[in-house]
Amino acid sequence: MSRNGTRTKCTNGRPALLLSTVAAEDFNVRPTEIKSIVCPDCGTWRRILGDTRLKIREHPGLGKVAGGEKPASCPGSYQLVILDIDVRAWQARQDRLLRDAMPAENRRAGRQFYKPMPDPAAPVHRIKGRVTLDKARQIYLAHRAACAACTGRSHCDSGMQLADLYVQRLQEEPQRKEHRKGAARYERKVERARARSFPRRRAAEWNSVQASVAAADMQRGVIPDGSVPADGPDVPLEPLRVRR
């Protein structure tokens, strides 16, 4: 690569520089930032170019030159660099050192906010008889999130019991679905039979009370003695016609 950043295959002929042999504070390989390193020859920060084949960018040396002459390139130009470190571990260590170097008032907020601890999961012997598949999954995931011993495929004793319960509910789910379908079919059958028998049942109920209704109508038509007032004008039975 030349000074303007174009790609080139040339190197300075030296063995590749391993980042594991360089001080951690003398290079920057953060994924979100431009890669750079302190040149081992001139001691200045220089950019690292390339994606897979990393090289230190060409740069002038620190020697003095006469006026008008082009400065000679630093011997550290085109130095191959091999990224043989764990970038995440290096970044975590650098962030920790940066936090430690900050003043206390900048590292810590003025007010502390504490995340509430999750409620402990109910004992398995209390939830095994009434837990559903969704509930078993929620309890198992909540325990995994709160338990430090449950990592990967390893479980603590409670986590193993909750996992067994969840697997048991998964195995029982097809049978439960079939049972729910059978119960729904039975309810629909009963409802259709009730709808078909409603007219007959309604007619039987009406026949059972029809005689008593007829007797009540006959009793209402009979006027008992003494119910008509003895004094006062009689009520006209014929319609009144006004003559002009």
Tab-separated table of N, CA and C in Angstrom, residues 15-16 61 73 76 94 99 111 119 121 132 136 149 156 161 174 184 220 224 241:
chain	number	residue	atom	x	y	z
A	15	PRO	N	9.929	-10.236	9.436
A	15	PRO	CA	8.890	-11.188	9.879
A	15	PRO	C	7.650	-10.437	10.366
A	16	ALA	N	6.528	-11.090	10.238
A	16	ALA	CA	5.269	-10.455	10.641
A	16	ALA	C	5.286	-10.134	12.134
A	61	GLY	N	9.794	8.808	7.832
A	61	GLY	CA	10.563	8.667	9.049
A	61	GLY	C	10.704	9.988	9.790
A	73	SER	N	10.980	7.074	3.661
A	73	SER	CA	9.947	6.312	4.371
A	73	SER	C	10.536	5.661	5.613
A	76	GLY	N	9.536	1.040	9.293
A	76	GLY	CA	8.372	0.283	9.751
A	76	GLY	C	7.207	0.291	8.787
A	94	GLN	N	-9.185	-3.408	28.152
A	94	GLN	CA	-8.945	-1.981	27.926
A	94	GLN	C	-10.071	-1.126	28.506
A	99	ARG	N	-12.022	2.578	32.732
A	99	ARG	CA	-12.917	2.919	33.835
A	99	ARG	C	-12.134	3.165	35.120
A	111	ARG	N	-26.984	8.622	41.537
A	111	ARG	CA	-28.061	7.849	42.150
A	111	ARG	C	-28.003	6.422	41.639
A	119	ASP	N	-38.445	-13.219	41.701
A	119	ASP	CA	-38.999	-14.091	42.728
A	119	ASP	C	-38.519	-15.521	42.514
A	121	ALA	N	-38.504	-19.437	42.038
A	121	ALA	CA	-39.492	-20.333	41.456
A	121	ALA	C	-40.135	-21.191	42.535
A	132	THR	N	-49.327	-26.016	33.567
A	132	THR	CA	-49.586	-26.298	32.158
A	132	THR	C	-48.271	-26.251	31.390
A	136	ALA	N	-45.046	-24.244	32.611
A	136	ALA	CA	-43.800	-24.981	32.843
A	136	ALA	C	-42.650	-24.353	32.066
A	149	ALA	N	-25.866	-21.447	38.155
A	149	ALA	CA	-25.360	-22.796	37.919
A	149	ALA	C	-25.909	-23.417	36.646
A	156	CYS	N	-28.687	-27.172	37.664
A	156	CYS	CA	-28.675	-27.513	39.073
A	156	CYS	C	-29.796	-28.516	39.340
A	161	GLN	N	-35.070	-30.664	37.614
A	161	GLN	CA	-36.456	-31.053	37.859
A	161	GLN	C	-37.420	-30.229	37.003
A	174	PRO	N	-49.794	-33.776	23.140
A	174	PRO	CA	-50.679	-34.381	22.119
A	174	PRO	C	-51.902	-35.061	22.727
A	184	ALA	N	-64.686	-31.042	23.216
A	184	ALA	CA	-65.389	-30.065	22.390
A	184	ALA	C	-66.420	-30.747	21.489
A	220	ARG	N	-112.340	-16.070	35.030
A	220	ARG	CA	-112.379	-14.633	34.802
A	220	ARG	C	-113.669	-14.187	34.129
A	224	PRO	N	-119.159	-12.730	39.972
A	224	PRO	CA	-119.838	-13.176	41.204
A	224	PRO	C	-120.908	-12.170	41.635
A	241	ARG	N	-125.154	7.646	19.987
A	241	ARG	CA	-125.135	8.417	18.738
A	241	ARG	C	-125.702	9.798	19.017
